Amino acid sequence: MPERPVKPRLAVFGGSFDPVHNGHLFIAGSLLRQKLTEEVLLVPAGTPPHKQEGLMASPEHRLAMLKLAVEEYPGISVSDIELAQESMPAYTINTLETLTRLFRDSDIHFVIGMDSLLDIPNWHRAGELVNRHSFLVYPRPGFEPPSPAMLAPHFGPRNAEKLRRSIINLPEMPVSATMIRETVSQRQSLCGLVCDSVARYIREHKLYQDHE
Ligand code: ATP
């Protein structure tokens, strides 16, 4: 029998990216360097209705910063698929179904940090999401991997085990977008936290200056 062709892997990395920081970039780069994927697609989320009062940078700014951050790096690209969508919020399960159709020759994995894994039972149609899709879970300082007993009631023992096997063993990155916004509002240096082009963009557009 002819061998089934192995599909190239595509790591879909969703988030607010408000703004994109070196934690995000380190994760994307690590996935490529460790040969856990051939391509990374960063997918910024739309602004949730309860955050529209200027609490987040606009979708245009977040997208522009992402594009600047990855322009040097082959293998990493940005999709505005969730931002372009009219109805909000865009649910991960819908985005992944659309991307699976668009990239039918790729083997899609959804990338999340450990904090998101702990939150996943609260996501829209979480059971189907976990059952249908593959994950790569990146460790994050302060967040322990959930036990089988925490996951199994939501996803069943088999999918609980699948999620736990998706956890990657790589160095943690102590950076968050919250930290970046606070650092800017306290007029402190962003050196080492975001890439130069993003730091310049934040300065030029006076983003996050009044962050609480
Ligand atoms: P905020 O501080 O505003 O909550 P964030 O730093 O978590 O933001 P997001 O854009 O919301 O950034 O995160 C997108 C995805 O990246 C999430 O799955 C999150 O868990 C993961 N992530 C972000 N930063 C890290 C990090 N330093 N280590 C591991 N995962 C991370």
mmCIF file of C-alpha atoms and ligand atoms in Angstrom:
data_model
loop_
_atom_site.group_PDB
_atom_site.id
_atom_site.type_symbol
_atom_site.label_atom_id
_atom_site.label_comp_id
_atom_site.label_asym_id
_atom_site.label_seq_id
_atom_site.Cartn_x
_atom_site.Cartn_y
_atom_site.Cartn_z
ATOM 1 C CA MET A 1 0.000 0.000 0.000
ATOM 2 C CA PRO A 2 1.358 3.500 -0.800
ATOM 3 C CA GLU A 3 2.341 5.428 2.320
ATOM 4 C CA ARG A 4 0.028 8.240 3.354
ATOM 5 C CA PRO A 5 1.801 11.567 2.796
ATOM 6 C CA VAL A 6 2.774 13.247 6.060
ATOM 7 C CA LYS A 7 1.155 16.659 6.220
ATOM 8 C CA PRO A 8 3.279 19.671 7.243
ATOM 9 C CA ARG A 9 2.308 20.886 10.720
ATOM 10 C CA LEU A 10 0.827 24.331 11.306
ATOM 11 C CA ALA A 11 0.830 25.687 14.866
ATOM 12 C CA VAL A 12 -2.071 28.113 15.303
ATOM 13 C CA PHE A 13 -1.307 30.498 18.162
ATOM 14 C CA GLY A 14 -4.263 32.638 19.242
ATOM 15 C CA GLY A 15 -4.383 35.424 21.809
ATOM 16 C CA SER A 16 -5.126 39.054 22.528
ATOM 17 C CA PHE A 17 -1.543 40.054 21.742
ATOM 18 C CA ASP A 18 -2.099 43.330 23.592
ATOM 19 C CA PRO A 19 0.777 43.677 22.811
ATOM 20 C CA VAL A 20 2.790 40.791 21.369
ATOM 21 C CA HIS A 21 5.752 40.224 23.707
ATOM 22 C CA ASN A 22 8.957 38.185 23.861
ATOM 23 C CA GLY A 23 7.131 35.340 25.640
ATOM 24 C CA HIS A 24 4.928 34.877 22.574
ATOM 25 C CA LEU A 25 7.924 35.105 20.235
ATOM 26 C CA PHE A 26 10.000 32.706 22.320
ATOM 27 C CA ILE A 27 7.176 30.169 22.206
ATOM 28 C CA ALA A 28 6.774 30.504 18.425
ATOM 29 C CA GLY A 29 10.544 30.245 17.891
ATOM 30 C CA SER A 30 10.853 27.271 20.255
ATOM 31 C CA LEU A 31 8.168 25.340 18.377
ATOM 32 C CA LEU A 32 10.125 25.836 15.149
ATOM 33 C CA ARG A 33 13.542 25.099 16.678
ATOM 34 C CA GLN A 34 12.295 21.961 18.428
ATOM 35 C CA LYS A 35 10.736 20.835 15.136
ATOM 36 C CA LEU A 36 7.324 20.606 16.735
ATOM 37 C CA THR A 37 5.905 22.454 13.728
ATOM 38 C CA GLU A 38 6.901 23.685 10.295
ATOM 39 C CA GLU A 39 4.909 26.952 10.456
ATOM 40 C CA VAL A 40 3.410 29.166 13.143
ATOM 41 C CA LEU A 41 0.317 31.277 12.486
ATOM 42 C CA LEU A 42 -0.420 34.022 15.029
ATOM 43 C CA VAL A 43 -4.131 34.829 15.232
ATOM 44 C CA PRO A 44 -5.064 37.970 17.187
ATOM 45 C CA ALA A 45 -8.525 37.905 18.755
ATOM 46 C CA GLY A 46 -11.102 40.632 18.284
ATOM 47 C CA THR A 47 -11.906 42.998 21.133
ATOM 48 C CA PRO A 48 -14.450 41.366 23.440
ATOM 49 C CA PRO A 49 -17.587 43.523 23.897
ATOM 50 C CA HIS A 50 -16.843 44.196 27.595
ATOM 51 C CA LYS A 51 -13.393 45.611 26.774
ATOM 52 C CA GLN A 52 -14.395 48.079 24.084
ATOM 53 C CA GLU A 53 -14.063 51.166 26.287
ATOM 54 C CA GLY A 54 -10.435 51.739 25.265
ATOM 55 C CA LEU A 55 -9.098 49.210 27.758
ATOM 56 C CA MET A 56 -7.364 47.337 24.970
ATOM 57 C CA ALA A 57 -5.253 48.664 22.125
ATOM 58 C CA SER A 58 -7.304 48.702 18.935
ATOM 59 C CA PRO A 59 -7.285 45.650 16.653
ATOM 60 C CA GLU A 60 -5.357 47.733 14.089
ATOM 61 C CA HIS A 61 -2.572 48.512 16.575
ATOM 62 C CA ARG A 62 -2.358 44.926 17.841
ATOM 63 C CA LEU A 63 -2.194 43.581 14.301
ATOM 64 C CA ALA A 64 0.417 46.163 13.246
ATOM 65 C CA MET A 65 2.650 45.263 16.218
ATOM 66 C CA LEU A 66 2.357 41.543 15.440
ATOM 67 C CA LYS A 67 3.377 42.132 11.839
ATOM 68 C CA LEU A 68 6.392 44.177 12.928
ATOM 69 C CA ALA A 69 7.396 41.518 15.455
ATOM 70 C CA VAL A 70 7.511 38.645 12.978
ATOM 71 C CA GLU A 71 8.664 40.371 9.786
ATOM 72 C CA GLU A 72 12.246 39.102 10.290
ATOM 73 C CA TYR A 73 11.236 35.512 10.886
ATOM 74 C CA PRO A 74 10.477 32.992 8.154
ATOM 75 C CA GLY A 75 8.008 30.358 9.273
ATOM 76 C CA ILE A 76 5.968 32.770 11.416
ATOM 77 C CA SER A 77 3.036 34.707 9.977
ATOM 78 C CA VAL A 78 -0.057 36.571 11.141
ATOM 79 C CA SER A 79 -3.705 36.027 10.225
ATOM 80 C CA ASP A 80 -6.456 38.603 10.691
ATOM 81 C CA ILE A 81 -9.147 35.924 10.349
ATOM 82 C CA GLU A 82 -10.697 36.700 13.744
ATOM 83 C CA LEU A 83 -10.357 40.488 13.396
ATOM 84 C CA ALA A 84 -11.978 40.458 9.962
ATOM 85 C CA GLN A 85 -14.996 38.597 11.282
ATOM 86 C CA GLU A 86 -18.040 40.770 11.854
ATOM 87 C CA SER A 87 -19.742 38.876 14.650
ATOM 88 C CA MET A 88 -17.932 39.003 17.982
ATOM 89 C CA PRO A 89 -16.603 37.186 19.813
ATOM 90 C CA ALA A 90 -14.889 34.755 17.472
ATOM 91 C CA TYR A 91 -14.843 31.382 19.157
ATOM 92 C CA THR A 92 -11.696 29.272 18.929
ATOM 93 C CA ILE A 93 -13.605 26.220 17.761
ATOM 94 C CA ASN A 94 -15.046 28.152 14.797
ATOM 95 C CA THR A 95 -11.673 29.652 13.919
ATOM 96 C CA LEU A 96 -10.041 26.221 13.972
ATOM 97 C CA GLU A 97 -12.773 24.722 11.796
ATOM 98 C CA THR A 98 -12.266 27.525 9.260
ATOM 99 C CA LEU A 99 -8.480 27.183 9.326
ATOM 100 C CA THR A 100 -8.758 23.397 8.969
ATOM 101 C CA ARG A 101 -10.752 23.984 5.784
ATOM 102 C CA LEU A 102 -8.392 26.691 4.484
ATOM 103 C CA PHE A 103 -5.234 24.697 5.259
ATOM 104 C CA ARG A 104 -6.536 21.250 4.420
ATOM 105 C CA ASP A 105 -3.040 20.052 3.506
ATOM 106 C CA SER A 106 -1.681 20.962 6.956
ATOM 107 C CA ASP A 107 -1.858 19.192 10.283
ATOM 108 C CA ILE A 108 -3.142 21.931 12.620
ATOM 109 C CA HIS A 109 -2.186 22.190 16.294
ATOM 110 C CA PHE A 110 -3.577 24.872 18.575
ATOM 111 C CA VAL A 111 -0.995 26.529 20.834
ATOM 112 C CA ILE A 112 -1.908 27.700 24.327
ATOM 113 C CA GLY A 113 -0.087 28.565 27.525
ATOM 114 C CA MET A 114 -0.596 26.569 30.719
ATOM 115 C CA ASP A 115 -2.895 29.302 32.120
ATOM 116 C CA SER A 116 -5.186 28.827 29.117
ATOM 117 C CA LEU A 117 -5.175 25.050 29.565
ATOM 118 C CA LEU A 118 -6.476 25.548 33.100
ATOM 119 C CA ASP A 119 -9.205 27.828 31.747
ATOM 120 C CA ILE A 120 -10.205 25.699 28.754
ATOM 121 C CA PRO A 121 -13.182 23.975 30.461
ATOM 122 C CA ASN A 122 -14.860 27.428 30.410
ATOM 123 C CA TRP A 123 -14.400 27.929 26.667
ATOM 124 C CA HIS A 124 -17.231 27.769 24.135
ATOM 125 C CA ARG A 125 -17.998 24.135 23.168
ATOM 126 C CA ALA A 126 -14.879 23.078 25.067
ATOM 127 C CA GLY A 127 -15.643 19.348 24.835
ATOM 128 C CA GLU A 128 -15.864 19.389 21.041
ATOM 129 C CA LEU A 129 -12.852 21.675 20.789
ATOM 130 C CA VAL A 130 -10.667 19.243 22.720
ATOM 131 C CA ASN A 131 -12.103 16.170 21.059
ATOM 132 C CA ARG A 132 -11.607 17.419 17.513
ATOM 133 C CA HIS A 133 -8.339 19.324 17.675
ATOM 134 C CA SER A 134 -4.695 18.802 18.600
ATOM 135 C CA PHE A 135 -2.918 21.018 21.124
ATOM 136 C CA LEU A 136 0.545 22.182 22.086
ATOM 137 C CA VAL A 137 0.609 23.532 25.638
ATOM 138 C CA TYR A 138 3.500 25.749 26.687
ATOM 139 C CA PRO A 139 4.488 25.889 30.391
ATOM 140 C CA ARG A 140 4.051 29.223 32.142
ATOM 141 C CA PRO A 141 5.502 30.451 35.450
ATOM 142 C CA GLY A 142 2.981 30.169 38.288
ATOM 143 C CA PHE A 143 0.717 27.645 36.542
ATOM 144 C CA GLU A 144 0.997 23.946 37.392
ATOM 145 C CA PRO A 145 -0.177 21.329 34.869
ATOM 146 C CA PRO A 146 -3.731 20.199 35.651
ATOM 147 C CA SER A 147 -4.079 16.662 37.026
ATOM 148 C CA PRO A 148 -6.105 14.001 35.150
ATOM 149 C CA ALA A 149 -8.711 14.339 37.936
ATOM 150 C CA MET A 150 -9.136 18.057 37.052
ATOM 151 C CA LEU A 151 -9.545 17.480 33.318
ATOM 152 C CA ALA A 152 -11.404 14.175 33.118
ATOM 153 C CA PRO A 153 -14.769 15.439 34.455
ATOM 154 C CA HIS A 154 -14.886 17.952 31.576
ATOM 155 C CA PHE A 155 -13.329 15.972 28.746
ATOM 156 C CA GLY A 156 -13.351 12.287 29.712
ATOM 157 C CA PRO A 157 -10.254 10.258 30.590
ATOM 158 C CA ARG A 158 -8.992 9.810 27.016
ATOM 159 C CA ASN A 159 -9.118 13.499 26.090
ATOM 160 C CA ALA A 160 -7.803 14.479 29.528
ATOM 161 C CA GLU A 161 -4.780 12.324 28.799
ATOM 162 C CA LYS A 162 -4.483 13.780 25.295
ATOM 163 C CA LEU A 163 -4.321 17.298 26.764
ATOM 164 C CA ARG A 164 -1.736 16.308 29.339
ATOM 165 C CA ARG A 165 0.417 14.685 26.640
ATOM 166 C CA SER A 166 0.266 17.984 24.700
ATOM 167 C CA ILE A 167 2.290 19.783 27.376
ATOM 168 C CA ILE A 168 5.741 20.617 26.058
ATOM 169 C CA ASN A 169 8.786 20.487 28.295
ATOM 170 C CA LEU A 170 10.585 23.759 27.483
ATOM 171 C CA PRO A 171 11.944 26.722 29.490
ATOM 172 C CA GLU A 172 9.337 29.068 30.957
ATOM 173 C CA MET A 173 9.196 32.731 29.990
ATOM 174 C CA PRO A 174 8.306 35.144 32.797
ATOM 175 C CA VAL A 175 6.635 37.749 30.563
ATOM 176 C CA SER A 176 2.992 38.754 30.132
ATOM 177 C CA ALA A 177 1.146 41.438 28.200
ATOM 178 C CA THR A 178 -0.127 42.764 31.543
ATOM 179 C CA MET A 179 3.495 43.273 32.587
ATOM 180 C CA ILE A 180 4.223 45.155 29.358
ATOM 181 C CA ARG A 181 1.229 47.489 29.782
ATOM 182 C CA GLU A 182 2.186 48.196 33.399
ATOM 183 C CA THR A 183 5.828 48.764 32.467
ATOM 184 C CA VAL A 184 4.818 51.367 29.859
ATOM 185 C CA SER A 185 2.418 53.160 32.209
ATOM 186 C CA GLN A 186 5.173 53.338 34.840
ATOM 187 C CA ARG A 187 7.500 54.865 32.217
ATOM 188 C CA GLN A 188 10.000 52.020 32.646
ATOM 189 C CA SER A 189 12.240 50.328 30.109
ATOM 190 C CA LEU A 190 10.798 47.674 27.793
ATOM 191 C CA CYS A 191 14.265 46.341 26.987
ATOM 192 C CA GLY A 192 14.121 42.528 26.790
ATOM 193 C CA LEU A 193 10.338 42.383 27.092
ATOM 194 C CA VAL A 194 9.259 43.225 23.532
ATOM 195 C CA CYS A 195 11.230 43.533 20.307
ATOM 196 C CA ASP A 196 12.639 46.935 19.311
ATOM 197 C CA SER A 197 10.142 47.569 16.534
ATOM 198 C CA VAL A 198 7.219 46.922 18.909
ATOM 199 C CA ALA A 199 8.740 49.158 21.621
ATOM 200 C CA ARG A 200 9.103 51.911 19.014
ATOM 201 C CA TYR A 201 5.517 51.430 17.828
ATOM 202 C CA ILE A 202 4.193 51.633 21.403
ATOM 203 C CA ARG A 203 6.168 54.851 21.955
ATOM 204 C CA GLU A 204 5.183 56.473 18.651
ATOM 205 C CA HIS A 205 1.491 55.708 19.126
ATOM 206 C CA LYS A 206 1.512 56.486 22.861
ATOM 207 C CA LEU A 207 -0.090 53.144 23.701
ATOM 208 C CA TYR A 208 -0.704 51.910 27.274
ATOM 209 C CA GLN A 209 0.389 55.171 28.897
ATOM 210 C CA ASP A 210 -2.627 55.404 31.190
ATOM 211 C CA HIS A 211 -2.943 51.706 31.896
ATOM 212 C CA GLU A 212 -4.350 51.146 35.416
HETATM 213 P P1 ATP B 1 -2.425 39.215 29.483
HETATM 214 O O1 ATP B 1 -1.307 39.473 30.449
HETATM 215 O O2 ATP B 1 -3.062 40.451 28.925
HETATM 216 O O3 ATP B 1 -3.430 38.218 30.017
HETATM 217 P P2 ATP B 1 -0.842 37.276 27.926
HETATM 218 O O4 ATP B 1 0.568 37.627 28.211
HETATM 219 O O5 ATP B 1 -1.403 36.050 28.584
HETATM 220 O O6 ATP B 1 -1.798 38.543 28.170
HETATM 221 P P3 ATP B 1 -2.184 36.655 25.451
HETATM 222 O O7 ATP B 1 -2.035 37.328 24.126
HETATM 223 O O8 ATP B 1 -3.467 36.811 26.147
HETATM 224 O O9 ATP B 1 -0.947 37.154 26.360
HETATM 225 O O10 ATP B 1 -1.809 35.119 25.320
HETATM 226 C C1 ATP B 1 -2.026 34.340 24.177
HETATM 227 C C2 ATP B 1 -1.618 32.923 24.486
HETATM 228 O O11 ATP B 1 -0.227 32.886 24.806
HETATM 229 C C3 ATP B 1 -2.355 32.310 25.705
HETATM 230 O O12 ATP B 1 -2.632 30.951 25.428
HETATM 231 C C4 ATP B 1 -1.321 32.429 26.819
HETATM 232 O O13 ATP B 1 -1.481 31.390 27.754
HETATM 233 C C5 ATP B 1 -0.018 32.267 26.056
HETATM 234 N N1 ATP B 1 1.097 32.968 26.695
HETATM 235 C C6 ATP B 1 1.328 34.297 26.713
HETATM 236 N N2 ATP B 1 2.474 34.577 27.351
HETATM 237 C C7 ATP B 1 2.983 33.392 27.774
HETATM 238 C C8 ATP B 1 4.146 33.000 28.521
HETATM 239 N N3 ATP B 1 5.007 33.907 28.985
HETATM 240 N N4 ATP B 1 4.335 31.683 28.752
HETATM 241 C C9 ATP B 1 3.439 30.749 28.297
HETATM 242 N N5 ATP B 1 2.322 31.050 27.591
HETATM 243 C C10 ATP B 1 2.091 32.353 27.333
#
